[in-house]
Coordinates of C-alpha atoms in Angstrom, one line a residue:
M1 CA 2.1 11.5 -4.1
S2 CA 3.9 11.5 -7.4
A3 CA 1.9 11.5 -10.5
P4 CA 1.2 8.1 -12.1
T5 CA 2.5 7.4 -15.7
P6 CA 0.0 5.8 -18.1
T7 CA 1.2 2.7 -19.9
L8 CA -0.9 0.3 -22.1
G9 CA -4.1 1.6 -20.7
H10 CA -3.0 1.1 -17.1
M11 CA -1.3 3.5 -14.6
D12 CA 2.0 2.5 -13.1
L13 CA 2.2 2.6 -9.3
T14 CA 3.7 5.7 -7.9
D15 CA 6.7 5.7 -5.6
T16 CA 4.4 6.5 -2.7
E17 CA 2.0 3.6 -3.6
R18 CA 5.1 1.3 -3.8
G19 CA 6.2 2.6 -0.5
I20 CA 2.9 1.8 1.1
L21 CA 2.9 -1.7 -0.3
D22 CA 6.5 -2.2 0.9
L23 CA 5.7 -0.9 4.4
E24 CA 2.6 -3.2 4.5
A25 CA 4.8 -6.2 3.4
G26 CA 6.5 -5.9 6.8
G27 CA 8.9 -3.0 6.4
W28 CA 7.3 -0.9 9.1
W29 CA 8.9 -2.8 12.0
R30 CA 12.4 -1.6 10.8
Y31 CA 11.5 1.9 11.9
P32 CA 11.4 3.1 15.5
G33 CA 7.9 3.9 17.0
A34 CA 4.4 2.9 16.3
K35 CA 3.2 2.1 12.7
E36 CA 1.1 5.3 12.8
A37 CA 4.1 7.4 13.5
V38 CA 6.0 5.7 10.6
I39 CA 3.1 6.4 8.3
R40 CA 3.0 10.1 9.2
E41 CA 6.8 10.4 8.9
R42 CA 7.3 8.5 5.6
F43 CA 4.1 9.6 3.7
G44 CA 2.9 12.8 5.5
I45 CA -0.7 11.3 5.7
S46 CA -3.0 10.0 8.5
S47 CA -3.3 6.4 9.3
T48 CA -6.8 6.6 8.1
R49 CA -5.8 8.0 4.7
Y50 CA -3.0 5.3 4.5
H51 CA -5.5 2.6 4.9
Q52 CA -7.9 4.2 2.3
V53 CA -5.0 4.2 -0.2
L54 CA -4.0 0.7 0.7
N55 CA -7.5 -0.6 0.3
A56 CA -7.8 1.1 -3.1
L57 CA -4.5 -0.4 -4.2
L58 CA -5.7 -3.9 -3.5
D59 CA -8.2 -3.4 -6.3
R60 CA -5.6 -2.4 -8.9
P61 CA -4.1 -4.9 -11.3
E62 CA -0.8 -3.1 -11.3
A63 CA -0.5 -3.7 -7.5
A64 CA -1.4 -7.4 -7.9
A65 CA 1.2 -7.7 -10.7
E66 CA 4.1 -6.2 -8.7
Y67 CA 3.1 -7.6 -5.3
P68 CA 1.0 -10.8 -6.0
V69 CA 1.5 -12.5 -2.7
L70 CA 1.1 -9.4 -0.6
V71 CA -2.1 -8.2 -2.5
G72 CA -3.6 -11.8 -2.4
R73 CA -3.0 -12.1 1.4
L74 CA -4.4 -8.6 2.1
R75 CA -7.5 -9.2 -0.2
R76 CA -8.2 -12.5 1.8
V77 CA -7.9 -10.5 5.1
R78 CA -10.2 -7.8 3.8
E79 CA -12.7 -10.4 2.6
G80 CA -12.7 -12.1 6.0
R81 CA -13.6 -8.8 7.7
R82 CA -16.6 -8.3 5.5

């Protein structure tokens, strides 16, 4: 993952974090193979780690500011599972 850059007391999203949110927004189906294979190929991490990073992103105001609809939807899904 690339290093975040601090701005106004917040950290910008990294390219990897944006990539994860883009993939979750529906971009994974554009790639051949299962989502797990796409995750491993694009980010070099396990599916478990991907979901850990994604879950942490849902709590970041920077993610909500850049991807408000996606983050809101994923937060509702997460709350429904609790």
